[in-house]
Coordinates of C-alpha atoms and ligand atoms in Angstrom, one line a residue:
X1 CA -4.0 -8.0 -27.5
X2 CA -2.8 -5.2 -25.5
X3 CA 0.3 -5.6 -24.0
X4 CA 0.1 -5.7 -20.0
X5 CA 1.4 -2.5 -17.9
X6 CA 4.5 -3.6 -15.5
X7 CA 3.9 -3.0 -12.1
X8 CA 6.2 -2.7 -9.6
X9 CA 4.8 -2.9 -5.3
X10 CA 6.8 -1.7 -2.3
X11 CA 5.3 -3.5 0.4
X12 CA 5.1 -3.9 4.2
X13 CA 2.4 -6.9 4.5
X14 CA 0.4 -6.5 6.7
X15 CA -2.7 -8.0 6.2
X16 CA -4.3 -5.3 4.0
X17 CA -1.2 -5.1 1.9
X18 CA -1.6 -8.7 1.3
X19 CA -5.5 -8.4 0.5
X20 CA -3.7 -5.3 -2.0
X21 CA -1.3 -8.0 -3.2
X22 CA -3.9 -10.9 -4.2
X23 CA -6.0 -7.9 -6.2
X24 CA -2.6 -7.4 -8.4
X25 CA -1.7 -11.3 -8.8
X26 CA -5.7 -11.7 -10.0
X27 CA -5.5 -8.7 -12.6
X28 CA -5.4 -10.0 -16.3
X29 CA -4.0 -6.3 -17.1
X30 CA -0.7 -6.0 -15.1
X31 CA 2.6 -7.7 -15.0
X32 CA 4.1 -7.9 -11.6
X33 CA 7.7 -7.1 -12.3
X34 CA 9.0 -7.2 -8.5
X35 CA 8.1 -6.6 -5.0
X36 CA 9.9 -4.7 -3.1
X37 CA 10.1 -4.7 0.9
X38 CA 9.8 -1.9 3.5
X39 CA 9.8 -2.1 7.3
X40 CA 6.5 -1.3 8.1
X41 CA 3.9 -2.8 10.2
X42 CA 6.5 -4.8 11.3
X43 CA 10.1 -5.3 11.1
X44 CA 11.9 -6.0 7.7
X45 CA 12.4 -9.7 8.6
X46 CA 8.2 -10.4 9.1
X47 CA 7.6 -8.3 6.3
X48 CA 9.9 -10.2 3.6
X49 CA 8.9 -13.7 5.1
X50 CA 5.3 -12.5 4.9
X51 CA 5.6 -11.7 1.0
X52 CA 7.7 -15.0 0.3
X53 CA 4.5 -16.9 1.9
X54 CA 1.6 -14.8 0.3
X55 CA 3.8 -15.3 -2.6
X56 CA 3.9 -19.4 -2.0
X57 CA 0.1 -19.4 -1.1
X58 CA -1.0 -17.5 -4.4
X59 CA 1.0 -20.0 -6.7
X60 CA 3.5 -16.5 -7.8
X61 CA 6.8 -18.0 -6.1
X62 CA 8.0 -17.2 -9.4
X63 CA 8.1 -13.3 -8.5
X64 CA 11.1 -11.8 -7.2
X65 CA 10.7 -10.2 -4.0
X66 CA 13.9 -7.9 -2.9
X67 CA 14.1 -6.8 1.1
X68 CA 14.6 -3.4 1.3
X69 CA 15.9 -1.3 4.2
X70 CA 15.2 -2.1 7.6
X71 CA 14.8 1.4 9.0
X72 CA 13.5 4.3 8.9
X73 CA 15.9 7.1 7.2
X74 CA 16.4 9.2 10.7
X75 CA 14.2 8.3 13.6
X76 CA 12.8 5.2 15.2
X77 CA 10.0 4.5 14.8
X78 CA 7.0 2.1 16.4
X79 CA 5.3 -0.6 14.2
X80 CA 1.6 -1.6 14.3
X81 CA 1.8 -5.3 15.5
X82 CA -1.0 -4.4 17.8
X83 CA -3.1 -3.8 14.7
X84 CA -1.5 -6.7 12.1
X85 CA 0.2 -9.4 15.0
X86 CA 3.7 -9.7 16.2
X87 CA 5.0 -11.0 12.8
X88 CA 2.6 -8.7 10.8
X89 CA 0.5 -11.8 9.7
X90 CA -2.0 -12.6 12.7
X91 CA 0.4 -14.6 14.2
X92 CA -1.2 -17.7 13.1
X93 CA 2.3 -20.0 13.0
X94 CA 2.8 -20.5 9.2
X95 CA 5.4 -23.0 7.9
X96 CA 8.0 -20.2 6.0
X97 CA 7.7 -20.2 2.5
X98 CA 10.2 -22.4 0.4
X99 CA 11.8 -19.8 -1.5
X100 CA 14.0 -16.7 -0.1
X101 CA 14.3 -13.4 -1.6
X102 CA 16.9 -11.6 -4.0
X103 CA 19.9 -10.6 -3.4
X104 CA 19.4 -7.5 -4.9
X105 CA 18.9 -4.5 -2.4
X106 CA 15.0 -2.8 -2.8
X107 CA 16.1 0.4 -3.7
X108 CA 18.6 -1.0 -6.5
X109 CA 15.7 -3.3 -7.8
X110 CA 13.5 -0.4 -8.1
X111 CA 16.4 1.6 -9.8
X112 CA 17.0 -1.0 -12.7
X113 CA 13.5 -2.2 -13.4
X114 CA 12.9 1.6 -13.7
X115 CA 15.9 1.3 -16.8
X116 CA 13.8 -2.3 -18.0
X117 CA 10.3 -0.4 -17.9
X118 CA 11.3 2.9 -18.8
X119 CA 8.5 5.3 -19.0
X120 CA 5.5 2.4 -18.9
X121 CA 6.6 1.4 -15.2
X122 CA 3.5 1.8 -12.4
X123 CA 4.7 1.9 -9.3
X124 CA 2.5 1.5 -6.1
X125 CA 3.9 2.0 -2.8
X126 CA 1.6 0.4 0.1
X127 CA 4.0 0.9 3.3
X128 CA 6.4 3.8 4.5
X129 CA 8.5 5.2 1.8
X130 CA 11.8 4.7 2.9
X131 CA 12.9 2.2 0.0
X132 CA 11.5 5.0 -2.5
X133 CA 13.4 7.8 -0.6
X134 CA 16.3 5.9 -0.8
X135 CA 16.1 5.1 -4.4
X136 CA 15.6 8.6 -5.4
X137 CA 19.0 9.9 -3.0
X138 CA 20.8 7.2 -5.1
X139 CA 19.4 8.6 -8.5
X140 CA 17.7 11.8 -8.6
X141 CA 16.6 11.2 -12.8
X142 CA 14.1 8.3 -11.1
X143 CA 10.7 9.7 -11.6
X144 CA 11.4 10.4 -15.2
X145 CA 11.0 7.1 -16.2
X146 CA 7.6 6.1 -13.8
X147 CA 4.6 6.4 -15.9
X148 CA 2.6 6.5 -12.9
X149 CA 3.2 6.6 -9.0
X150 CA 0.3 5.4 -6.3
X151 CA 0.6 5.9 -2.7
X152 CA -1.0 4.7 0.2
X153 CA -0.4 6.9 2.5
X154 CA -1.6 10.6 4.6
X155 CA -4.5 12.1 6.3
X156 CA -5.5 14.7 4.1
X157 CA -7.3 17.0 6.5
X158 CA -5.6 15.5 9.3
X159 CA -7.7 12.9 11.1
X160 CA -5.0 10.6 11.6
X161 CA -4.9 6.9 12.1
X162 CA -1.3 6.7 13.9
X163 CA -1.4 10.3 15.6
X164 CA -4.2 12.4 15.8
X165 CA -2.9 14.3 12.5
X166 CA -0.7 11.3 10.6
X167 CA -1.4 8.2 9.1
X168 CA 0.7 5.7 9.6
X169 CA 2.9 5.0 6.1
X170 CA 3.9 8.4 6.1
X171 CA 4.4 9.0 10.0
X172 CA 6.9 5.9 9.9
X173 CA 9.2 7.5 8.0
X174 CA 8.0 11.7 7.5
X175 CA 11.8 12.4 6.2
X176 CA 11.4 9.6 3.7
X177 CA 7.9 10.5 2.3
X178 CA 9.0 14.7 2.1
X179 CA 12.0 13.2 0.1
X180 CA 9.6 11.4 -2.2
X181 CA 7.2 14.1 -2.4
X182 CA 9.7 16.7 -3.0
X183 CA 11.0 14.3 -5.7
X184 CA 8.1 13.3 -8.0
X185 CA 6.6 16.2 -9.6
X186 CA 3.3 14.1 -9.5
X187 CA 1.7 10.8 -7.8
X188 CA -1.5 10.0 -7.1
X189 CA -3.1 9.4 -3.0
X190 CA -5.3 6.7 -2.0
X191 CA -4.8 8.5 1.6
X192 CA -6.8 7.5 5.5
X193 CA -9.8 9.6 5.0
X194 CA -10.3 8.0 1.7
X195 CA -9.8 4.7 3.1
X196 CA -12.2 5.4 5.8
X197 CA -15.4 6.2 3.4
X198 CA -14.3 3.1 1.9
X199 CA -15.0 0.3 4.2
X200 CA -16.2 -3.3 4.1
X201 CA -19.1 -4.5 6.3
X202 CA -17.4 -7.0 8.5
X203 CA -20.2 -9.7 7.7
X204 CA -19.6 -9.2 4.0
X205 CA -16.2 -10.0 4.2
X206 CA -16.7 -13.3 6.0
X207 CA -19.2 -14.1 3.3
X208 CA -16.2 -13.8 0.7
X209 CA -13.7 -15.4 2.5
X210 CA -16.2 -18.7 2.5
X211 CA -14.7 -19.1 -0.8
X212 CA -13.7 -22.3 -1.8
X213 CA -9.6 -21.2 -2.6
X214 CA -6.4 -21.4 -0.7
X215 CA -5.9 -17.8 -1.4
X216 CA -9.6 -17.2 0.6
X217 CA -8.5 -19.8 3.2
X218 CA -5.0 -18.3 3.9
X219 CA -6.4 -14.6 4.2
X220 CA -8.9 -15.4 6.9
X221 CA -6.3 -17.5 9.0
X222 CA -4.2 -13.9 8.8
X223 CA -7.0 -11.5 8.9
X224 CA -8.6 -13.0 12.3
X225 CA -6.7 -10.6 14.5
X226 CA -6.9 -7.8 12.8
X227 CA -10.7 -8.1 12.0
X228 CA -11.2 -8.6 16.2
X229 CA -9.1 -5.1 16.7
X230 CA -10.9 -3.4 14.3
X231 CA -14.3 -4.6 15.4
X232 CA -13.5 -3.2 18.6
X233 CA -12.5 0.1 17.6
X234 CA -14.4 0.8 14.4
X235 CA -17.4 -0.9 14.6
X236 CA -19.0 -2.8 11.8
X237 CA -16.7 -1.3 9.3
X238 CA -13.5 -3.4 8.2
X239 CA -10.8 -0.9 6.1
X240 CA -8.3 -2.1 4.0
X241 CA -6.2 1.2 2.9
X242 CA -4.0 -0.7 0.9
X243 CA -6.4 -2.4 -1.7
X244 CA -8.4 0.7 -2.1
X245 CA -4.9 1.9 -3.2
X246 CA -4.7 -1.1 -5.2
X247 CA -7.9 -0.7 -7.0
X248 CA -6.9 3.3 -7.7
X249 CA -3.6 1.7 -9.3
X250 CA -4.9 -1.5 -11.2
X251 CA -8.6 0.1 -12.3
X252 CA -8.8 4.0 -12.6
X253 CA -11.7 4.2 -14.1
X254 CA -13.3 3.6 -10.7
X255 CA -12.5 6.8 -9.6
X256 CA -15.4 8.9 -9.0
X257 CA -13.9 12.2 -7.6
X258 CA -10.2 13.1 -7.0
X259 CA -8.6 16.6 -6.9
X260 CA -5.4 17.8 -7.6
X261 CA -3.5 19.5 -4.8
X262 CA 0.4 20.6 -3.6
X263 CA 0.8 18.4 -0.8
X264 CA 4.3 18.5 1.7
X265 CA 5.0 16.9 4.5
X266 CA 5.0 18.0 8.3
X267 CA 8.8 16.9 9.6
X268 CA 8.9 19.1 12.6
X269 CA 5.6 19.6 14.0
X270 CA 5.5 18.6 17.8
X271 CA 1.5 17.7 17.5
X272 CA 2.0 17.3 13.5
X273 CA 5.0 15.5 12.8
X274 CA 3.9 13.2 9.3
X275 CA 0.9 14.8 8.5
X276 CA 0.3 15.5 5.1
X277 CA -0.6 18.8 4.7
X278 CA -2.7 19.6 2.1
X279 CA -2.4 23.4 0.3
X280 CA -6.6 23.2 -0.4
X281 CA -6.8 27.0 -1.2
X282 CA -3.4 27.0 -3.2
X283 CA -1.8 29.5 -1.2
X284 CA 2.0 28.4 -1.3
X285 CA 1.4 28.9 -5.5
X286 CA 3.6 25.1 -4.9
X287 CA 2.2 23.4 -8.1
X288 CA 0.1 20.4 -7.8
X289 CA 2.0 17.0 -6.9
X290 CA -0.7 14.9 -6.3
X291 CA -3.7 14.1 -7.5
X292 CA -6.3 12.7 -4.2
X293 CA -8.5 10.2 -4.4
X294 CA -12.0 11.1 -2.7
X295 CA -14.5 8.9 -4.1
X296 CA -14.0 5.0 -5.9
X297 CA -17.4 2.9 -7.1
X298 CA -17.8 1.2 -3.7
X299 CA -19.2 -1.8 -5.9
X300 CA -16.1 -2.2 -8.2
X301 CA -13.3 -1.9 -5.1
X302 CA -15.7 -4.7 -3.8
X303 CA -15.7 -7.1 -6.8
X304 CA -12.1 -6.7 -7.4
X305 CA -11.6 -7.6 -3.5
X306 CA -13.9 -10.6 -3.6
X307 CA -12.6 -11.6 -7.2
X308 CA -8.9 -11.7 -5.6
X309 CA -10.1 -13.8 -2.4
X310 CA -11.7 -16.5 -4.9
X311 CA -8.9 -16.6 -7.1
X312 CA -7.2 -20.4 -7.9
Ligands
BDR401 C1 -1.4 1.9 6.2 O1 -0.7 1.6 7.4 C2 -0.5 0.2 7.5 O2 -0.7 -0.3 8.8 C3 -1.3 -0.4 6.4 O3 -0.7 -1.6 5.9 C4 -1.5 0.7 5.4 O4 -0.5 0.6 4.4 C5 -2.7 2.5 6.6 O5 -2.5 3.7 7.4
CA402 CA1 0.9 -1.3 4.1

């Protein structure tokens, strides 16, 4: 038998990172090793309860889940309640989980299990990258010892989801995500326009959220708001940025097209601030840190999603 891959999520749930979280608990192939926190979506205090519950609900109260820092690294910044609820879960009242989280700061978790999984460790950051960025100021040797590094996160020719130019991981926190990218000599973008060519008919995901598990009854309690906002403003279309990051991480063979770019961040921009900007024609001669995802098998992200709602 093949031994599994240890995985490692930084997390702002949010209902799609949740949807991104059931996908990892259901794959025979990984080892969750932690979850680490982020502010996000919401505040730090939603976020953690909100992984402690999904946790609960998915029968994994077992995995350690470390809250991370509560800010971003310079500048406030405003959350997207208006898109996940006021406590980042549809605001749909749930009794808090039983369990609490570690002790352990974030950033220090993903510093030792970085030591425990030397060099086999996948890390998959689904929310602002300030946990990450902190990390790496802590101890610079970090990337040497992830095997591989997915991001949610960027617009990579600018159509923004937060700003017209940003997305809204890396416009959070821009100084946290140009720390990261400066960082890691190479990680791989499930970014917004991705996301966008990826999306779910609406009525398709009611049919799988019909299905007879708690993990299926708990995400369409949470994912009732957020469907209703996005009804409204993206018609028929439901995206879930973080599980298509998810499936990038957990199954890359359903990657159909990516390419390989230098990508920085924009910090100063007055129109541009977070925007990932994207050297297409190689014109810096910066060397490639990313590899970006254009096309996943629609069919596969959608099995894996539905597969994850059914789960026990
Ligand atoms: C990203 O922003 C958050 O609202 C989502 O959870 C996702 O990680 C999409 O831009
Ligand atoms: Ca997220």
């Amino acid at each position: 038998m093949t031994a599994k891959i240890p995985l490692l999520i930084d997390t702002d749930p949010g209902v799609d990172d949740a949807l991104a979280l059931l996908m990892a608990f259901n794959d025979p192939g990984h080892d969750i090793v932690g979850l680490t926190i982020a502010a996000g979506n919401v505040g730090l205090g939603h976020t953690v309860r909100n992984a402690l519950k999904l946790c609960e609900i998915a029968g994994r109260a077992d995995l350690p889940v470390h809250a991370g820092c509560a800010d971003p690294l310079l500048h406030p910044s405003v959350d997207a309640a208006h898109v996940h609820g006021v406590d980042g879960f549809g605001d749909v009242g749930y009794p808090p989980a039983a369990q609490g989280p570690q002790a352990e700061h974030a950033a220090l978790a993903i510093l030792r299990l970085s030591h425990e999984y030397a060099g086999e460790l996948l890390l998959v950051a689904l929310g602002p990258l300030t946990n990450i960025a902190v990390a790496l100021k802590l101890d610079p040797t970090l990337p040497g010892r992830i095997k591989r590094f997915v991001v949610m996160g960027g617009a990579v020719s600018a159509h923004g989801n937060i700003t017209p130019a940003a997305e809204f991981n890396i416009a959070f926190d821009p100084e946290a995500a140009h720390v990261v990218l400066q960082a890691f000599p190479h990680l791989e973008l499930a970014d917004w326009e991705a996301v966008v060519a990826h999306g779910f008919l609406h009525a398709r995901v009611e049919q799988w959220l019909q299905a007879d598990s708690p993990r299926a009854r708990f995400y369409e309690l949470i994912y009732r708001q957020t469907r209703g906002w996005s009804a409204d403003r993206r018609g028929d279309h439901w995206h879930s940025a973080d599980a298509l990051a998810m499936a990038m991480a957990l199954q890359p063979e359903g990657v159909l097209e990516q390419v390989d770019r230098p990508v920085a961040v924009e910090l100063a921009g007055t129109l541009t601030r977070g925007a990932t900007v994207v050297d297409w024609n190689r014109q810096t001669g910066r060397p490639d840190n990313a590899t970006v995802l254009v096309r996943y098998d629609q069919d596969h992200f959608e099995s894996l999603v539905r597969a994850a709602l059914a789960a026990g």
